[in-house]
Structure formats: structure tokens, C-alpha cells
mmCIF file of C-alpha atoms in Angstrom:
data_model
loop_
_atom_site.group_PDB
_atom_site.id
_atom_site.type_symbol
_atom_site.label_atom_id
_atom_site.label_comp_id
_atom_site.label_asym_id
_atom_site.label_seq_id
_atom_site.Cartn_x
_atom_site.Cartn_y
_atom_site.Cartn_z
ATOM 1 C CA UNK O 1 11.828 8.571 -12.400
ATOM 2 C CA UNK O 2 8.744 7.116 -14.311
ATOM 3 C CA UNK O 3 11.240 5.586 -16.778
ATOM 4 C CA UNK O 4 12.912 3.262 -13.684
ATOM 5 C CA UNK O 5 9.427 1.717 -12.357
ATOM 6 C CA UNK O 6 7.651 -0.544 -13.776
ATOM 7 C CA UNK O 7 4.146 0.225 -15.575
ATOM 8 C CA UNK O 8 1.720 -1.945 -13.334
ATOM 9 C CA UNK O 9 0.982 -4.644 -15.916
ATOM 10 C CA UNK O 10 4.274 -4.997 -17.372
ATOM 11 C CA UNK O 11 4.767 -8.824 -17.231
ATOM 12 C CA UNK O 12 4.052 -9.734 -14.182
ATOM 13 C CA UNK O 13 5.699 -12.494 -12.611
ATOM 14 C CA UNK O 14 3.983 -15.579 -12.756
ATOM 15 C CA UNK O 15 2.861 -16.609 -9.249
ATOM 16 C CA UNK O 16 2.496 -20.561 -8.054
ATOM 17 C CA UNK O 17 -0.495 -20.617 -6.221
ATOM 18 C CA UNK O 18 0.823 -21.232 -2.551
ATOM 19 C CA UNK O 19 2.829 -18.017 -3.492
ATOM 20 C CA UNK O 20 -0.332 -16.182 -4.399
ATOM 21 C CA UNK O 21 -1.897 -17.585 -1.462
ATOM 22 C CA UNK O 22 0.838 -16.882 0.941
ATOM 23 C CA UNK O 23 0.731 -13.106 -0.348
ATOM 24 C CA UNK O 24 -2.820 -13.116 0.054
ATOM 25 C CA UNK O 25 -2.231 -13.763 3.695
ATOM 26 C CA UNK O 26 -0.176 -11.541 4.112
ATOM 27 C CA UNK O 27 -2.264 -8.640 2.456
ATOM 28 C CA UNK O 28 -5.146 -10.142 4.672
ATOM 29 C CA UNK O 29 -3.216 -9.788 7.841
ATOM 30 C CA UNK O 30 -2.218 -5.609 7.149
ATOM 31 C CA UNK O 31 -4.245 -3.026 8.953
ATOM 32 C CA UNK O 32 -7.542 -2.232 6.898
ATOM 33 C CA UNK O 33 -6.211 1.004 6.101
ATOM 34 C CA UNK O 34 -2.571 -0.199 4.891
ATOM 35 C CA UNK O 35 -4.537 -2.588 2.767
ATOM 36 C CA UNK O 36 -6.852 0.508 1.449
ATOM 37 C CA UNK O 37 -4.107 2.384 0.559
ATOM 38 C CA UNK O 38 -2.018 -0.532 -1.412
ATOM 39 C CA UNK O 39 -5.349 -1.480 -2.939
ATOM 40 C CA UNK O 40 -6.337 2.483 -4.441
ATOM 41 C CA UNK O 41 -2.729 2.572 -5.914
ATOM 42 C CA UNK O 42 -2.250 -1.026 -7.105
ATOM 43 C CA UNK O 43 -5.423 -1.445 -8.732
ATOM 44 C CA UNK O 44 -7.535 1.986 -8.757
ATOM 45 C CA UNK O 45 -3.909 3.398 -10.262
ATOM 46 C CA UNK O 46 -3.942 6.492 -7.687
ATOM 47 C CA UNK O 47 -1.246 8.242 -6.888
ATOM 48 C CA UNK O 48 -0.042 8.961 -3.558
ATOM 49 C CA UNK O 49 -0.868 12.021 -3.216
ATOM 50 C CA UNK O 50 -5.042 11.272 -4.984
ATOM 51 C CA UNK O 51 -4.839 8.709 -2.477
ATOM 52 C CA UNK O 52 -3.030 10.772 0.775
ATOM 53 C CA UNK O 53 -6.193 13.720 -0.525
ATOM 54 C CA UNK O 54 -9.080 11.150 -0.868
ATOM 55 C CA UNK O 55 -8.364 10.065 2.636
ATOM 56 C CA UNK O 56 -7.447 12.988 4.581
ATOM 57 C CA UNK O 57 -3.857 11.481 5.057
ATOM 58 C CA UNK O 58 -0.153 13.484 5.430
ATOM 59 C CA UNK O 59 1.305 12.145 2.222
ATOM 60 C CA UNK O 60 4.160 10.477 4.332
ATOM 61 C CA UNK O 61 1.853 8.402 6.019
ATOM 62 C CA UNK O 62 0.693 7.036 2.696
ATOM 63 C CA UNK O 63 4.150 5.881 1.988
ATOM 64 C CA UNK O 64 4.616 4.661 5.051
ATOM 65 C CA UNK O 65 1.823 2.305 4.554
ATOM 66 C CA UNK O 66 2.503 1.362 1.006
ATOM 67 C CA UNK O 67 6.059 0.583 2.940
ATOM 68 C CA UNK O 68 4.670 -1.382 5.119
ATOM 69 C CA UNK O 69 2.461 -3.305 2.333
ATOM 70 C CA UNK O 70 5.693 -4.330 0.659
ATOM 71 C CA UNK O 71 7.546 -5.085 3.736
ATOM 72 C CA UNK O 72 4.616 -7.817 4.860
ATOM 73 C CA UNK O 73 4.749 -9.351 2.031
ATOM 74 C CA UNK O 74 8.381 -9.638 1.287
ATOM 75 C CA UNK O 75 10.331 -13.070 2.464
ATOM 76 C CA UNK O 76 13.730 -11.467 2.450
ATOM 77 C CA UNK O 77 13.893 -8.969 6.002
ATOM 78 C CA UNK O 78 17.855 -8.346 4.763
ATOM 79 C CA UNK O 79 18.493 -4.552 5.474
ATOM 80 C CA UNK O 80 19.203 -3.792 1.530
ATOM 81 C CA UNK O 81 16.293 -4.901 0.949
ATOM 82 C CA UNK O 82 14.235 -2.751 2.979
ATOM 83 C CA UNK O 83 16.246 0.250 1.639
ATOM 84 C CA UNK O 84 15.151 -0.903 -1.788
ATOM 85 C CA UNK O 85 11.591 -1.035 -0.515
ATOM 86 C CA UNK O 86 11.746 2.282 0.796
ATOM 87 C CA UNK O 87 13.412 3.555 -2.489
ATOM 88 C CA UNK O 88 11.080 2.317 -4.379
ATOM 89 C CA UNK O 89 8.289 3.631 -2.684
ATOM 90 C CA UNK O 90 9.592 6.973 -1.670
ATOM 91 C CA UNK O 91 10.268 7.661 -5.807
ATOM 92 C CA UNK O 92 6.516 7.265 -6.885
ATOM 93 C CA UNK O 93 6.013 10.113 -4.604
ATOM 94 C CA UNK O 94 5.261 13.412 -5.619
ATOM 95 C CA UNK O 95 7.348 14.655 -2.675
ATOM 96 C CA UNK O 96 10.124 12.557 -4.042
ATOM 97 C CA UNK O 97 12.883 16.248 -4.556
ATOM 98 C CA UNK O 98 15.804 16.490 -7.286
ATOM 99 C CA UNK O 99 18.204 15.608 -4.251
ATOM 100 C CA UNK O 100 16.249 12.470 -3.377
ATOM 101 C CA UNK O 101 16.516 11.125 -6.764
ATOM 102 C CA UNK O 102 19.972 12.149 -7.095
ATOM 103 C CA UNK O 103 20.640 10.143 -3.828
ATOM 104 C CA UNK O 104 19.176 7.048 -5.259
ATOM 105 C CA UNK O 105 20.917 7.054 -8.350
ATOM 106 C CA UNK O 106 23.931 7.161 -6.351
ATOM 107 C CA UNK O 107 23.183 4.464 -3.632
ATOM 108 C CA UNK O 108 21.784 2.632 -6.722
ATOM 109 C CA UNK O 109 25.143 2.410 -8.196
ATOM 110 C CA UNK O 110 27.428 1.945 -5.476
ATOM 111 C CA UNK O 111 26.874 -1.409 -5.122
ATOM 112 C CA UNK O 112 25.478 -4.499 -7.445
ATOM 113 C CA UNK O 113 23.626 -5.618 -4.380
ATOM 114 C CA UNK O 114 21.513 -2.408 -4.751
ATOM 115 C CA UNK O 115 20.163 -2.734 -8.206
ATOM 116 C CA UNK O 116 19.559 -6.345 -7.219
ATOM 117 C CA UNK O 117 17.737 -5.080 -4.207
ATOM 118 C CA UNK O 118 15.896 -2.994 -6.127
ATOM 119 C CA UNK O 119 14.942 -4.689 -9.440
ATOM 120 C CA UNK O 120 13.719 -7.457 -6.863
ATOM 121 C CA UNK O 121 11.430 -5.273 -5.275
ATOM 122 C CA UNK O 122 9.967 -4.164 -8.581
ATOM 123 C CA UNK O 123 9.186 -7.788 -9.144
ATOM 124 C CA UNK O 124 7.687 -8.450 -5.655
ATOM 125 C CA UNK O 125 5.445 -5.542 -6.534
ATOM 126 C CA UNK O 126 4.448 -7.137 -9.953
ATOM 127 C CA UNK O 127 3.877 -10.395 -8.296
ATOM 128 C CA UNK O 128 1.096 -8.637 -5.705
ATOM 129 C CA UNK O 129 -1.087 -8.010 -8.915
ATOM 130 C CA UNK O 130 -3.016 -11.212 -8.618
ATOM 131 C CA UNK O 131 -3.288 -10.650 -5.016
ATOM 132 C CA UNK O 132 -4.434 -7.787 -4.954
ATOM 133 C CA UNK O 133 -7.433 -8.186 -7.473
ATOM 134 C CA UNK O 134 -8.375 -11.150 -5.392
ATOM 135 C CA UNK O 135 -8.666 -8.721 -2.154
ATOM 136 C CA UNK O 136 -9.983 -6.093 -3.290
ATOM 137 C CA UNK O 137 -12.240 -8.196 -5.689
ATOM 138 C CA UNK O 138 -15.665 -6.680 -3.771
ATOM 139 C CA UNK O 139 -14.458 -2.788 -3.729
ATOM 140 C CA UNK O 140 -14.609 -2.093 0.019
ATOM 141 C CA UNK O 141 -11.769 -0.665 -0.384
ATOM 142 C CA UNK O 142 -13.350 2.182 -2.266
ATOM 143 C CA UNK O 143 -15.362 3.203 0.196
ATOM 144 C CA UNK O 144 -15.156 5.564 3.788
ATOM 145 C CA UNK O 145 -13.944 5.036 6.926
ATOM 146 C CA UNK O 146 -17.251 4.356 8.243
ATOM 147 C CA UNK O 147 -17.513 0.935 5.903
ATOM 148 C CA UNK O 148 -14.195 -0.327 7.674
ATOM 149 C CA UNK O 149 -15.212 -2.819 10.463
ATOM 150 C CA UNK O 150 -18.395 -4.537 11.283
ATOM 151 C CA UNK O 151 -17.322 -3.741 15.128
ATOM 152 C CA UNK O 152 -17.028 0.027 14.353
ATOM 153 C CA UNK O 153 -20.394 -0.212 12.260
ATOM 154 C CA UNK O 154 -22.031 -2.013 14.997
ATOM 155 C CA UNK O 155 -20.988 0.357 17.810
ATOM 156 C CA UNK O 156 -22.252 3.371 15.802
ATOM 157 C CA UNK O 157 -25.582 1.659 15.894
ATOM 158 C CA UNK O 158 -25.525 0.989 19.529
ATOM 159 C CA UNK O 159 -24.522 4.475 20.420
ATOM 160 C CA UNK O 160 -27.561 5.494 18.538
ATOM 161 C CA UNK O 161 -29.980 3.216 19.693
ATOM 162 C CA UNK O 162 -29.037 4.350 23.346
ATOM 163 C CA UNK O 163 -29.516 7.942 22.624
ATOM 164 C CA UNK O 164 -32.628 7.009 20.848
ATOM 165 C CA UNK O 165 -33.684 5.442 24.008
ATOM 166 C CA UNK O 166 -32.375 8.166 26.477
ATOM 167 C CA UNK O 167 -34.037 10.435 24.938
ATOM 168 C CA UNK O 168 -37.004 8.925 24.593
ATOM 169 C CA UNK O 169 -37.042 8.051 28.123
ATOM 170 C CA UNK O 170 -35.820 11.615 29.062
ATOM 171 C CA UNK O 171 -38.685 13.130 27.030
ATOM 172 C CA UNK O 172 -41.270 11.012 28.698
ATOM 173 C CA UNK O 173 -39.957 12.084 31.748
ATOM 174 C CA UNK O 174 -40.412 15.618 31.478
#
């Protein structure tokens, strides 16, 4: 299936800027970990399943993310179109079987609509190159859970101050 998507640098599709910064928002406004997981395949070059291992994720919840990456970003909500998102995300996975592939070949070619849909979607994904850099531009991505959210970070540190202080007024105590 290799030989029907797109290496990630082949020609991408030049971008206007209020295109690039409309995609930008709407990579911005994903859940932290749908953007982690677009950002280790699009520009770290992981696969699903290096990506569904490095996180401790079923590798159907990685696609389903990636799925929704591509759906946020898209303009076009026309139900072909999300077929050809989900196509196109579903073959870059090693789960992808024989059957599968055999099943998008054939709803590939039973309509022109379809390999519209889907060459479309192949440029979208080109086109959230630039994007992409510019979010991930610092790395975060790359790191844990733990690095997520300032509000997770700082609750972490409040638990521990109050068991720092519970304890040190339970030790005094006793």
C-alpha cells in the first residue's frame, strides 16, 4: 500500500498563509494527545504502531486520533470524504489485513468521487506539513504525559506540597 501514499515531502501543496494559519488553529484546538500523536507521525516519521508502543496506546486509538487530526482540519464534512479520511488512515496501519486493502481498492474504484475523495485527502495531509513544524516547533510533543498541561503539572506539585506538609505536621505530632 506504500506505493498509493504519498512520501511525506513529496511536493507539498503550497499553503497561502491564512490557510496555514487556519490549519494551525485547527491543530491548536485538538486534544494535546491527538496533536502528540499527528505530530510523532507527521514529523518524527513514526509509525502507528512506534507511536501506539511509545505511548502505551491500543493501536486503534492511534488511528482514531490521527482520524480525528485530519477530520479538524478538513473544510469539506461531505460523508466521502470522511471515508477517504478513514481510508487513508486505516492503510498506514500495520493492522491494515489483505481483506482491508482489497476492500479499498474496490470502494476506490467504484466510483470517480472516491479517488477524488481520496487523492484530496492525500493533499490535505501534504498541506499540514508547514503546520505541523510550526506546532511542534519546541518538541513538547516528544516528551511524557507528565509534560502535558501546566494544570496537571501544577496539581502534582500541590498534592506534594500537602503531603509534605501533612506529614510534617503528623510527625511533629507524634
Amino acid at each position: 500500500m506504500s506505493r498509493l501514499l504519498l512520501p511525506i515531502d513529496h511536493g507539498p501543496r503550497a499553503v497561502d498563509e491564512p490557510a496555514r494559519a487556519a490549519l494551525l488553529h485547527d491543530l491548536r484546538r485538538l486534544p494535546r494527545r491527538a496533536q502528540q500523536v499527528f505530530l510523532l507521525n507527521r514529523l518524527d516519521q513514526l509509525t502507528f504502531a512506534q507511536i501506539a508502543e511509545r505511548l502505551n496506546l491500543p493501536l486503534t486509538r492511534v488511528e482514531q486520533l490521527m482520524i480525528e487530526a485530519l477530520h479538524s482540519t478538513s473544510a469539506k464534512p461531505l460523508a466521502v470524504n470522511a471515508q477517504a479520511t478513514r481510508w487513508y488512515i486505516r492503510l498506514q496501519s500495520p493492522a491494515a489485513t489483505a481483506c482491508e486493502r482489497i476492500d479499498f481498492r474496490r470502494w476506490l474504484d467504484a466510483s470517480p468521487v472516491h479517488l477524488q475523495a481520496f487523492h484530496a485527502t492525500e493533499l490535505h495531509w501534504r498541506s499540514l506539513l508547514a503546520p505541523a513544524r510550526e506546532l511542534g516547533d519546541q518538541g513538547w510533543y516528544r516528551t511524557g504525559r507528565a509534560a502535558f498541561s501546566l494544570g496537571g503539572c501544577s496539581l502534582a506539585l500541590g498534592l506534594g506540597a500537602a503531603a509534605l506538609l501533612a506529614f510534617g505536621l503528623w510527625s511533629s505530632g507524634v
